[in-house]
Tab-separated table of C-alpha atoms and ligand atoms in Angstrom:
chain	number	residue	atom	x	y	z
A	1	MET	CA	-4.746	58.851	107.586
A	2	LYS	CA	-7.527	62.134	106.705
A	3	PRO	CA	-9.352	63.655	109.802
A	4	ILE	CA	-13.436	62.516	109.908
A	5	PHE	CA	-15.386	64.489	110.949
A	6	ALA	CA	-16.698	63.687	114.530
A	7	ASP	CA	-20.559	62.859	114.162
A	8	ASN	CA	-22.264	60.125	115.911
A	9	ALA	CA	-20.953	57.618	113.393
A	10	ALA	CA	-17.143	58.462	113.417
A	11	ILE	CA	-17.846	58.654	117.365
A	12	GLU	CA	-18.918	54.984	116.997
A	13	GLN	CA	-16.429	53.701	115.214
A	14	ALA	CA	-13.503	55.601	117.292
A	15	ALA	CA	-14.783	53.941	120.702
A	16	LYS	CA	-14.452	50.775	118.613
A	17	LEU	CA	-10.906	51.201	117.599
A	18	LEU	CA	-10.184	52.267	121.350
A	19	ARG	CA	-11.395	48.806	122.505
A	20	GLN	CA	-9.411	46.986	120.356
A	21	GLY	CA	-6.070	48.878	121.558
A	22	ARG	CA	-6.204	51.196	118.609
A	23	LEU	CA	-5.004	55.269	118.484
A	24	VAL	CA	-7.511	58.037	118.090
A	25	ALA	CA	-7.076	61.749	118.100
A	26	PHE	CA	-9.637	63.731	119.417
A	27	PRO	CA	-10.419	67.387	120.303
A	28	THR	CA	-10.622	68.898	123.568
A	29	GLU	CA	-10.833	72.403	124.436
A	30	THR	CA	-7.510	72.459	125.247
A	31	VAL	CA	-5.480	71.063	122.239
A	32	TYR	CA	-6.344	67.105	119.746
A	33	GLY	CA	-5.549	64.027	122.617
A	34	LEU	CA	-4.154	61.364	121.143
A	35	GLY	CA	-5.651	58.784	122.935
A	36	ALA	CA	-6.045	55.363	123.869
A	37	ASP	CA	-7.289	52.820	126.254
A	38	ALA	CA	-6.076	53.614	129.665
A	39	SER	CA	-6.449	50.238	130.853
A	40	ASN	CA	-4.405	48.673	128.068
A	41	ALA	CA	-0.623	48.200	128.322
A	42	GLU	CA	-0.248	47.520	125.150
A	43	ALA	CA	-1.571	50.010	123.654
A	44	ILE	CA	-0.325	53.105	125.743
A	45	LYS	CA	3.024	51.441	124.646
A	46	GLN	CA	2.146	52.639	121.042
A	47	ILE	CA	1.012	56.433	121.732
A	48	PHE	CA	5.058	56.403	123.216
A	49	ALA	CA	6.102	54.903	120.228
A	50	VAL	CA	4.791	57.103	117.860
A	51	LYS	CA	5.022	60.086	119.496
A	52	GLY	CA	8.697	59.286	120.269
A	53	ARG	CA	8.182	60.062	123.852
A	54	PRO	CA	10.244	58.551	127.045
A	55	THR	CA	8.168	56.135	128.408
A	56	THR	CA	9.162	57.329	131.421
A	57	HIS	CA	6.447	60.561	131.337
A	58	PRO	CA	3.359	59.934	132.394
A	59	LEU	CA	0.237	60.641	130.462
A	60	ILE	CA	-3.249	62.460	131.282
A	61	VAL	CA	-6.007	59.841	131.914
A	62	HIS	CA	-9.546	61.470	130.407
A	63	ILE	CA	-12.266	59.662	132.441
A	64	GLY	CA	-15.811	61.189	131.429
A	65	ASP	CA	-17.617	61.684	134.521
A	66	ALA	CA	-15.903	63.537	137.869
A	67	ASP	CA	-16.774	59.798	139.844
A	68	GLN	CA	-14.961	58.026	137.521
A	69	ILE	CA	-11.639	59.574	140.029
A	70	LYS	CA	-12.191	56.547	142.459
A	71	ASP	CA	-11.653	54.317	139.432
A	72	TRP	CA	-8.280	55.379	139.146
A	73	ALA	CA	-7.338	57.245	142.403
A	74	GLN	CA	-6.578	56.375	146.109
A	75	LYS	CA	-7.053	58.096	148.958
A	76	ILE	CA	-8.545	60.945	147.466
A	77	PRO	CA	-8.149	64.579	149.163
A	78	ASP	CA	-11.118	66.508	149.880
A	79	ASN	CA	-9.472	69.234	147.451
A	80	ALA	CA	-9.985	67.300	144.365
A	81	LYS	CA	-13.848	67.115	145.013
A	82	LYS	CA	-13.562	70.619	145.074
A	83	LEU	CA	-11.740	71.658	142.136
A	84	ALA	CA	-13.331	68.409	140.470
A	85	SER	CA	-16.659	69.838	140.786
A	86	HIS	CA	-16.269	73.431	140.478
A	87	PHE	CA	-13.711	73.352	137.329
A	88	TRP	CA	-14.955	69.664	135.251
A	89	PRO	CA	-15.306	69.492	132.384
A	90	GLY	CA	-13.023	71.748	132.160
A	91	PRO	CA	-8.943	72.628	131.262
A	92	LEU	CA	-7.606	71.128	134.473
A	93	THR	CA	-5.839	68.374	135.596
A	94	LEU	CA	-5.714	66.484	138.872
A	95	ILE	CA	-2.299	64.655	140.230
A	96	LEU	CA	-3.323	61.526	142.948
A	97	ASN	CA	-2.326	58.578	144.308
A	98	LYS	CA	-2.152	55.809	141.452
A	99	LYS	CA	-4.864	52.753	142.589
A	100	ASN	CA	-2.388	49.778	142.002
A	101	SER	CA	-5.316	49.117	138.887
A	102	VAL	CA	-3.956	51.610	137.113
A	103	PRO	CA	-1.063	50.010	134.399
A	104	SER	CA	2.357	52.032	135.190
A	105	GLU	CA	2.992	52.397	131.427
A	106	VAL	CA	-0.166	55.443	132.082
A	107	THR	CA	2.432	56.767	134.599
A	108	GLY	CA	5.239	56.682	133.579
A	109	GLY	CA	6.018	54.196	136.295
A	110	GLN	CA	4.743	57.087	138.980
A	111	ASN	CA	2.568	56.104	141.784
A	112	THR	CA	0.870	59.404	141.240
A	113	ILE	CA	-1.827	59.819	138.159
A	114	ALA	CA	-3.207	62.270	136.326
A	115	LEU	CA	-6.844	63.052	135.951
A	116	ARG	CA	-8.935	65.328	133.391
A	117	MET	CA	-12.400	65.403	132.475
A	118	PRO	CA	-12.642	67.466	129.232
A	119	ASP	CA	-15.177	69.865	128.385
A	120	HIS	CA	-15.103	69.253	124.727
A	121	PRO	CA	-18.968	67.895	122.989
A	122	VAL	CA	-17.004	65.441	121.346
A	123	ALA	CA	-14.286	64.072	124.011
A	124	LEU	CA	-17.661	63.729	126.269
A	125	ALA	CA	-19.130	61.928	123.705
A	126	LEU	CA	-16.148	59.533	123.265
A	127	LEU	CA	-15.806	58.790	126.750
A	128	ASN	CA	-19.095	57.845	127.479
A	129	LYS	CA	-19.535	55.916	124.441
A	130	PHE	CA	-15.710	53.730	125.366
A	131	GLU	CA	-17.611	54.233	129.136
A	132	GLY	CA	-13.275	53.623	130.138
A	133	GLY	CA	-10.456	56.199	131.105
A	134	ILE	CA	-8.217	57.158	128.044
A	135	ALA	CA	-4.933	58.071	128.238
A	136	ALA	CA	-4.176	60.643	126.031
A	137	PRO	CA	-0.994	62.878	125.700
A	138	SER	CA	-1.468	66.445	123.208
A	139	ALA	CA	-1.361	64.225	119.608
A	140	ASN	CA	1.759	65.922	117.867
A	141	ILE	CA	5.408	64.683	118.134
A	142	TYR	CA	7.483	64.668	121.428
A	143	CYS	CA	9.212	68.297	121.787
A	144	ARG	CA	6.955	69.758	118.890
A	145	ILE	CA	4.035	72.167	119.127
A	146	SER	CA	0.204	70.668	120.523
A	147	PRO	CA	-2.309	70.655	117.475
A	148	THR	CA	-5.095	72.858	117.846
A	149	GLN	CA	-6.503	71.484	115.067
A	150	ALA	CA	-7.036	68.146	113.333
A	151	SER	CA	-4.978	69.592	110.209
A	152	HIS	CA	-2.342	69.759	112.643
A	153	VAL	CA	-2.534	66.261	113.574
A	154	GLU	CA	-2.999	64.989	110.017
A	155	GLU	CA	0.256	66.838	109.266
A	156	GLU	CA	2.358	65.414	111.908
A	157	LEU	CA	1.004	61.695	112.625
A	158	GLY	CA	-1.281	61.737	110.104
A	159	ASP	CA	0.831	58.142	108.641
A	160	THR	CA	0.799	56.891	112.159
A	161	ILE	CA	-2.165	56.331	114.084
A	162	ASP	CA	-5.679	54.617	112.798
A	163	MET	CA	-8.271	57.602	113.352
A	164	ILE	CA	-8.551	61.930	113.652
A	165	LEU	CA	-12.234	63.205	115.007
A	166	ASP	CA	-12.263	66.209	113.369
A	167	GLY	CA	-14.356	68.705	116.217
A	168	GLY	CA	-13.115	72.288	114.369
A	169	ALA	CA	-10.486	74.967	116.424
A	170	CYS	CA	-9.503	74.396	119.995
A	171	ARG	CA	-11.462	76.969	122.108
A	172	VAL	CA	-8.631	77.389	124.410
A	173	GLY	CA	-5.646	77.229	123.082
A	174	VAL	CA	-3.008	75.862	125.679
A	175	GLU	CA	-2.731	72.593	127.305
A	176	SER	CA	-5.002	72.208	130.661
A	177	THR	CA	-3.881	73.427	134.292
A	178	ILE	CA	-1.790	70.809	136.175
A	179	ILE	CA	-2.565	70.706	139.916
A	180	ASP	CA	-0.483	68.407	142.442
A	181	LEU	CA	-2.713	67.023	144.775
A	182	THR	CA	-0.125	64.772	146.532
A	183	GLY	CA	1.479	66.485	148.790
A	184	PRO	CA	0.968	68.309	151.668
A	185	ILE	CA	0.734	71.695	150.232
A	186	PRO	CA	-1.388	72.028	146.220
A	187	LYS	CA	1.123	72.196	143.684
A	188	LEU	CA	0.959	74.766	140.667
A	189	LEU	CA	2.705	72.296	137.869
A	190	ARG	CA	1.409	73.597	135.038
A	191	PRO	CA	-0.366	76.875	134.391
A	192	GLY	CA	-2.904	77.050	132.114
A	193	HIS	CA	-6.289	78.814	131.084
A	194	ILE	CA	-7.728	78.455	134.377
A	195	SER	CA	-5.751	80.693	136.449
A	196	LYS	CA	-3.470	80.303	140.087
A	197	ALA	CA	-6.242	83.153	141.689
A	198	GLU	CA	-9.170	80.691	140.441
A	199	ILE	CA	-7.619	77.400	141.986
A	200	GLU	CA	-6.984	79.179	145.193
A	201	ALA	CA	-10.375	80.797	145.805
A	202	VAL	CA	-11.478	77.536	145.796
A	203	LEU	CA	-8.920	75.326	147.698
A	204	ASP	CA	-9.052	78.123	150.200
A	205	SER	CA	-5.495	78.155	150.165
A	206	GLU	CA	-2.324	79.334	148.337
A	207	LEU	CA	-0.517	77.414	145.084
A	208	GLN	CA	3.195	76.856	145.489
A	209	ILE	CA	4.306	77.038	141.691
A	210	VAL	CA	7.061	74.813	140.674
A	211	THR	CA	9.219	76.021	138.087
A	212	ALA	CA	11.958	73.381	136.233
A	213	SER	CA	14.705	75.415	136.265
A	214	ALA	CA	16.267	76.837	133.071
A	215	ASN	CA	18.440	73.404	132.362
A	216	GLY	CA	15.303	71.322	132.667
A	217	ASN	CA	17.451	69.444	136.221
A	218	LYS	CA	14.525	68.440	138.551
A	219	SER	CA	13.256	70.660	140.661
A	220	THR	CA	10.845	68.726	142.574
A	221	GLU	CA	10.604	64.860	143.102
A	222	THR	CA	7.008	65.436	141.136
A	223	MET	CA	8.515	67.205	137.899
A	224	ALA	CA	6.237	67.142	135.308
A	225	PRO	CA	7.647	66.072	131.425
A	226	GLY	CA	5.914	69.484	130.077
A	227	MET	CA	7.798	71.686	132.319
A	228	MET	CA	11.007	71.098	130.230
A	229	PRO	CA	12.215	74.228	128.939
A	230	VAL	CA	12.079	72.594	125.201
A	231	HIS	CA	9.012	71.808	125.200
A	232	TYR	CA	5.901	72.949	122.587
A	233	ALA	CA	9.380	74.340	119.879
A	234	PRO	CA	9.121	75.000	116.524
A	235	THR	CA	11.647	73.625	114.244
A	236	THR	CA	12.972	77.207	112.998
A	237	ARG	CA	14.857	79.295	115.775
A	238	ALA	CA	12.108	81.083	118.087
A	239	ALA	CA	13.624	84.157	119.964
A	240	LEU	CA	11.417	86.558	122.613
A	241	CYS	CA	12.171	90.004	121.671
A	242	GLU	CA	11.281	92.912	124.145
A	243	HIS	CA	9.241	95.211	122.647
A	244	ASP	CA	11.811	98.621	122.254
A	245	LYS	CA	15.088	96.198	120.974
A	246	LEU	CA	13.049	95.084	117.860
A	247	PRO	CA	13.794	97.947	116.024
A	248	GLN	CA	17.006	97.111	116.109
A	249	ILE	CA	16.596	93.859	115.714
A	250	LEU	CA	14.562	93.829	113.069
A	251	ASN	CA	16.964	96.247	110.952
A	252	ASN	CA	20.334	93.873	111.940
A	253	LEU	CA	18.381	90.870	110.668
A	254	ARG	CA	17.138	92.866	107.744
A	255	LEU	CA	20.817	93.655	107.130
A	256	GLN	CA	21.914	89.999	106.751
A	257	ASN	CA	18.970	89.799	104.397
A	258	LYS	CA	17.280	86.446	107.310
A	259	ARG	CA	13.996	85.691	106.497
A	260	VAL	CA	12.106	86.490	109.528
A	261	GLY	CA	8.863	85.998	111.644
A	262	LEU	CA	7.429	87.476	113.884
A	263	LEU	CA	4.633	87.440	116.153
A	264	SER	CA	3.923	91.119	117.368
A	265	TYR	CA	1.721	91.728	119.966
A	266	GLN	CA	1.476	95.533	119.712
A	267	PHE	CA	4.593	96.080	116.917
A	268	ASN	CA	4.101	97.770	113.403
A	269	PRO	CA	6.949	97.167	111.802
A	270	PRO	CA	8.665	99.367	108.740
A	271	GLU	CA	7.911	97.624	105.457
A	272	ASN	CA	10.342	94.015	104.720
A	273	ARG	CA	9.491	91.714	101.406
A	274	LEU	CA	11.225	88.919	103.917
A	275	MET	CA	9.598	89.789	107.289
A	276	HIS	CA	6.497	87.575	107.748
A	277	MET	CA	4.617	89.686	110.432
A	278	LEU	CA	1.216	87.696	112.299
A	279	CYS	CA	0.172	90.644	114.461
A	280	MET	CA	-1.203	88.563	117.566
A	281	PRO	CA	-4.764	89.784	119.883
A	282	GLU	CA	-4.415	92.249	122.637
A	283	GLN	CA	-6.491	90.076	124.501
A	284	ALA	CA	-4.453	87.235	126.554
A	285	GLU	CA	-7.837	84.050	125.637
A	286	SER	CA	-7.650	84.929	122.153
A	287	TYR	CA	-4.399	85.533	122.348
A	288	ALA	CA	-3.836	81.519	124.002
A	289	GLN	CA	-7.005	80.345	121.441
A	290	ILE	CA	-4.140	81.189	118.126
A	291	LEU	CA	-0.581	81.180	119.630
A	292	TYR	CA	0.171	77.348	118.561
A	293	THR	CA	-1.725	77.883	115.296
A	294	CYS	CA	0.521	81.291	114.238
A	295	LEU	CA	3.739	79.010	115.496
A	296	ARG	CA	2.963	76.035	113.202
A	297	GLU	CA	2.045	78.803	110.753
A	298	LEU	CA	5.444	80.699	110.397
A	299	ASP	CA	7.024	77.469	111.038
A	300	ASN	CA	6.059	76.001	108.070
A	301	ARG	CA	7.848	78.838	105.917
A	302	GLU	CA	11.135	77.909	106.073
A	303	LEU	CA	12.738	80.878	107.742
A	304	ASP	CA	15.544	82.144	108.777
A	305	ILE	CA	14.257	82.987	112.760
A	306	ILE	CA	10.835	83.259	114.008
A	307	LEU	CA	10.759	86.425	116.444
A	308	ILE	CA	7.667	86.666	119.202
A	309	GLU	CA	7.492	89.957	121.011
A	310	GLN	CA	6.737	89.555	124.273
A	311	THR	CA	3.156	89.686	126.426
A	312	PRO	CA	2.765	91.198	129.141
A	313	ASP	CA	3.974	90.389	132.513
A	314	THR	CA	0.294	89.410	134.398
A	315	GLU	CA	-1.348	86.389	135.778
A	316	ALA	CA	-3.296	86.493	132.742
A	317	TRP	CA	-0.847	86.029	131.046
A	318	ARG	CA	0.937	83.230	133.009
A	319	ALA	CA	-0.050	80.398	130.737
A	320	ILE	CA	0.992	82.028	127.755
A	321	ASN	CA	4.296	82.929	128.816
A	322	ASP	CA	5.050	80.013	129.978
A	323	ARG	CA	4.638	78.287	126.262
A	324	ILE	CA	6.745	81.195	124.509
A	325	LYS	CA	9.677	80.701	127.323
A	326	LYS	CA	9.617	76.878	126.455
A	327	ALA	CA	9.201	77.967	121.993
A	328	THR	CA	12.186	80.641	122.600
A	329	SER	CA	14.465	78.585	125.072
A	330	ASN	CA	16.419	76.903	122.438
A	331	PHE	CA	17.864	80.435	121.292
A	332	LYS	CA	18.086	83.314	123.606
A	333	ASN	CA	20.200	85.957	122.617
A	334	ASN	CA	18.173	87.161	120.057
B	1	TXA	O1	-4.752	69.629	127.914
B	1	TXA	C1	-4.127	69.032	128.086
B	1	TXA	O2	-3.546	68.862	128.686
B	1	TXA	C2	-4.322	68.026	126.528
B	1	TXA	C3	-5.083	67.364	126.173
B	1	TXA	C4	-5.098	66.377	125.487
B	1	TXA	O3	-6.014	66.921	127.588
B	1	TXA	N1	-2.934	66.525	127.713
B	1	TXA	C5	-1.760	67.276	127.477
B	1	TXA	O4	-1.362	65.992	127.760
B	1	TXA	O5	-1.113	68.199	127.419
B	1	TXA	P1	0.541	65.746	127.403
B	1	TXA	O6	0.888	64.594	128.213
B	1	TXA	O7	1.259	66.444	126.569
B	1	TXA	O8	1.550	67.011	128.998
B	1	TXA	C6	0.998	66.004	130.699
B	1	TXA	C7	1.649	66.931	131.236
B	1	TXA	C8	2.905	66.229	130.770
B	1	TXA	O9	3.918	67.502	131.186
B	1	TXA	C9	3.205	65.197	132.037
B	1	TXA	O10	4.371	65.409	132.783
B	1	TXA	C10	2.326	65.594	133.017
B	1	TXA	O11	0.943	66.106	132.477
B	1	TXA	N2	1.858	64.303	134.314
B	1	TXA	C11	1.210	63.636	134.230
B	1	TXA	N3	0.903	62.863	134.645
B	1	TXA	C12	2.204	63.002	135.530
B	1	TXA	C13	1.742	62.644	136.603
B	1	TXA	N4	1.388	61.140	137.393
B	1	TXA	N5	2.638	63.597	138.117
B	1	TXA	C14	3.347	64.967	137.669
B	1	TXA	N6	2.415	65.370	135.857
B	1	TXA	C15	2.064	64.139	135.997
B	2	MG	MG1	2.612	67.504	124.868
């Protein structure tokens, strides 16, 4: 299935396919989603089958209007209304108590539901045409890198889904920030473009950070599968490297004739024909925008290893560092 330019006719066709219980990939501002009618349990099952994702990993339901929260959630706290009115449409997902009418397939059997109103003209037009909620995980095979361009979706899922709407490259580049509002203290389950500080400013209270332990064990009751360290990984071995250690590591790999990919942040390496280097931007927002495209690019070059130069340990880089950690967790010792 080739991507189709997302004009009005294509969006109309996509809405029709969703109504028939078929799968449609579409762009959002974060990454491309693999969409299905969120009220159709059979369609939802297809998402899990196509992605190879365990059926216990809950999906995000995308809505076209903040008022639709009440169609999916109950006992909605004021904080949800505050965050939605401040950040939606936008890259923020809220975890709330689900209504009984929501198919349990969508929520992986949990009593809670993830909701988000995306900030992308194609996603919003599709939601408006469809007039319902669209369940959509990132449109990649389970545990692979999320797609940020329509061609990435085609590469990975092209043969197995009914339509790919092409809306260009995603503006944000990493998945939405996820906030759990079901307990007494709001929790940050997944860092994203909207920062902890921005959310705390609106809530007027501190967010509790929930992190996955290195071996992937549950550290809280509402463990988000996206928090599993093996997520977002390229198939090539990938390793995180401190700036100061890079010369020695690169030299060792050169002596072993290894084909090396490097996502460099500030490092200028010596000439080496076996090295494939991509220079990354110094600004966090620009870095995030192209991170997955660059990882995918290096992953396609049949290299022995991909090195990622460590980025700053500051709030602006939290989401990026989280994704880099997950991409490199399969290989730690350089
Ligand atoms: O930016 C995004 O969020 C993208 C675009 C397509 O919207 N979607 C996305 O979906 O990243 P997915 O399925 O790849 O990641 C959804 C995350 C998972 O980590 C899942 O565990 C978490 O949301 N999630 C969904 N429902 C949840 C729930 N009830 N409780 C806790 N976590 C939940
Ligand atoms: Mg995903």
